[in-house]
PDB file of C-alpha atoms in Angstrom:
ATOM      1  CA  UNK A 704     139.028 199.576 -81.455  1.00 36.00           C
ATOM      2  CA  UNK A 705     141.931 200.158 -79.137  1.00 42.00           C
ATOM      3  CA  UNK A 706     144.313 198.950 -81.837  1.00 44.00           C
ATOM      4  CA  UNK A 707     143.350 201.698 -84.231  1.00 47.00           C
ATOM      5  CA  UNK A 708     145.349 204.221 -82.212  1.00 49.00           C
ATOM      6  CA  UNK A 709     148.020 202.032 -80.597  1.00 48.00           C
ATOM      7  CA  UNK A 710     151.559 203.441 -80.762  1.00 50.00           C
ATOM      8  CA  UNK A 711     154.912 202.496 -79.230  1.00 49.00           C
ATOM      9  CA  UNK A 712     154.604 205.589 -77.043  1.00 45.00           C
ATOM     10  CA  UNK A 713     151.469 204.109 -75.497  1.00 52.00           C
ATOM     11  CA  UNK A 714     153.371 200.908 -74.785  1.00 51.00           C
ATOM     12  CA  UNK A 715     155.909 202.960 -72.834  1.00 51.00           C
ATOM     13  CA  UNK A 716     153.094 204.685 -70.921  1.00 54.00           C
ATOM     14  CA  UNK A 717     151.797 201.422 -69.472  1.00 52.00           C
ATOM     15  CA  UNK A 718     152.424 201.989 -65.777  1.00 58.00           C
ATOM     16  CA  UNK A 719     151.196 198.848 -64.153  1.00 79.00           C
ATOM     17  CA  UNK A 720     151.249 195.132 -64.697  1.00 80.00           C
ATOM     18  CA  UNK A 721     147.445 195.146 -64.765  1.00 83.00           C
ATOM     19  CA  UNK A 722     147.367 197.763 -67.531  1.00 84.00           C
ATOM     20  CA  UNK A 723     149.884 195.750 -69.546  1.00 83.00           C
ATOM     21  CA  UNK A 724     147.830 192.592 -69.028  1.00 85.00           C
ATOM     22  CA  UNK A 725     144.676 194.381 -70.185  1.00 86.00           C
ATOM     23  CA  UNK A 726     146.475 195.655 -73.294  1.00 86.00           C
ATOM     24  CA  UNK A 727     147.728 192.134 -74.005  1.00 88.00           C
ATOM     25  CA  UNK A 728     144.237 190.658 -73.673  1.00 90.00           C
ATOM     26  CA  UNK A 729     142.825 193.295 -76.011  1.00 90.00           C
ATOM     27  CA  UNK A 730     145.469 192.451 -78.604  1.00 90.00           C
ATOM     28  CA  UNK A 731     144.628 188.750 -78.285  1.00 91.00           C
ATOM     29  CA  UNK A 732     140.915 189.506 -78.752  1.00 91.00           C
ATOM     30  CA  UNK A 733     141.133 192.005 -81.591  1.00 90.00           C
ATOM     31  CA  UNK A 734     144.361 191.516 -83.483  1.00 91.00           C
ATOM     32  CA  UNK A 735     145.908 194.628 -85.021  1.00 90.00           C
ATOM     33  CA  UNK A 736     145.317 196.741 -88.067  1.00 89.00           C
ATOM     34  CA  UNK A 737     147.945 197.425 -90.729  1.00 90.00           C
ATOM     35  CA  UNK A 738     150.246 200.109 -89.392  1.00 90.00           C
ATOM     36  CA  UNK A 739     150.104 198.741 -85.842  1.00 90.00           C
ATOM     37  CA  UNK A 740     151.049 195.116 -86.356  1.00 93.00           C
ATOM     38  CA  UNK A 741     154.809 195.326 -85.800  1.00 92.00           C
ATOM     39  CA  UNK A 742     154.512 197.444 -82.648  1.00 91.00           C
ATOM     40  CA  UNK A 743     151.796 195.145 -81.355  1.00 92.00           C
ATOM     41  CA  UNK A 744     153.858 192.029 -82.089  1.00 93.00           C
ATOM     42  CA  UNK A 745     156.796 193.574 -80.220  1.00 92.00           C
ATOM     43  CA  UNK A 746     154.566 194.386 -77.240  1.00 90.00           C
ATOM     44  CA  UNK A 747     153.193 190.834 -77.148  1.00 92.00           C
ATOM     45  CA  UNK A 748     156.678 189.321 -77.427  1.00 92.00           C
ATOM     46  CA  UNK A 749     157.934 191.593 -74.648  1.00 90.00           C
ATOM     47  CA  UNK A 750     155.056 190.600 -72.371  1.00 90.00           C
ATOM     48  CA  UNK A 751     155.526 186.900 -73.094  1.00 91.00           C
ATOM     49  CA  UNK A 752     159.233 187.217 -72.270  1.00 92.00           C
ATOM     50  CA  UNK A 753     158.342 189.055 -69.054  1.00 88.00           C
ATOM     51  CA  UNK A 754     156.154 186.118 -68.049  1.00 88.00           C
ATOM     52  CA  UNK A 755     158.960 183.660 -68.813  1.00 93.00           C
ATOM     53  CA  UNK A 756     157.561 182.115 -71.974  1.00 92.00           C
ATOM     54  CA  UNK A 757     160.040 180.014 -73.944  1.00 93.00           C
ATOM     55  CA  UNK A 758     160.912 181.346 -77.401  1.00 93.00           C
ATOM     56  CA  UNK A 759     159.188 178.533 -79.339  1.00 94.00           C
ATOM     57  CA  UNK A 760     155.991 178.849 -77.302  1.00 94.00           C
ATOM     58  CA  UNK A 761     156.035 182.637 -77.685  1.00 93.00           C
ATOM     59  CA  UNK A 762     156.424 182.224 -81.451  1.00 95.00           C
ATOM     60  CA  UNK A 763     153.419 179.886 -81.602  1.00 95.00           C
ATOM     61  CA  UNK A 764     151.349 182.411 -79.628  1.00 94.00           C
ATOM     62  CA  UNK A 765     152.458 185.211 -81.983  1.00 95.00           C
ATOM     63  CA  UNK A 766     151.463 183.111 -85.010  1.00 95.00           C
ATOM     64  CA  UNK A 767     148.044 182.444 -83.452  1.00 94.00           C
ATOM     65  CA  UNK A 768     147.586 186.161 -82.746  1.00 95.00           C
ATOM     66  CA  UNK A 769     148.802 187.112 -86.230  1.00 95.00           C
ATOM     67  CA  UNK A 770     145.894 185.225 -87.793  1.00 93.00           C
ATOM     68  CA  UNK A 771     143.503 187.700 -86.119  1.00 91.00           C
ATOM     69  CA  UNK A 772     145.112 190.715 -87.797  1.00 93.00           C
ATOM     70  CA  UNK A 773     143.199 192.399 -90.607  1.00 88.00           C
ATOM     71  CA  UNK A 774     146.281 191.737 -92.747  1.00 94.00           C
ATOM     72  CA  UNK A 775     148.679 189.249 -91.110  1.00 95.00           C
ATOM     73  CA  UNK A 776     152.407 189.906 -90.944  1.00 94.00           C
ATOM     74  CA  UNK A 777     154.676 187.636 -92.939  1.00 94.00           C
ATOM     75  CA  UNK A 778     155.833 184.738 -90.798  1.00 92.00           C
ATOM     76  CA  UNK A 779     159.475 185.803 -91.319  1.00 92.00           C
ATOM     77  CA  UNK A 780     158.689 189.094 -89.569  1.00 91.00           C
ATOM     78  CA  UNK A 781     157.453 187.203 -86.525  1.00 91.00           C
ATOM     79  CA  UNK A 782     160.488 184.928 -86.507  1.00 88.00           C
ATOM     80  CA  UNK A 783     162.935 187.844 -86.764  1.00 83.00           C
ATOM     81  CA  UNK A 784     162.568 188.729 -83.081  1.00 63.00           C
TER      82      UNK A 784
END
């Protein structure tokens, strides 16, 4: 799984909008494993902001994504951003 080795450094290495979109889609499909959840949530939130998503809608999307994680983050962690 791509999420098994995802790091914040990789997020900074995304060079194109298409690569970022592909990463976002993979996160939506697979969720994230413990150890990668916070970085992944940040990446998703950043992408949603880039696309102009309102905060409440972005939070609902993050909650939906969080359910796919092997061990979901606490809802307060998602709301902290």
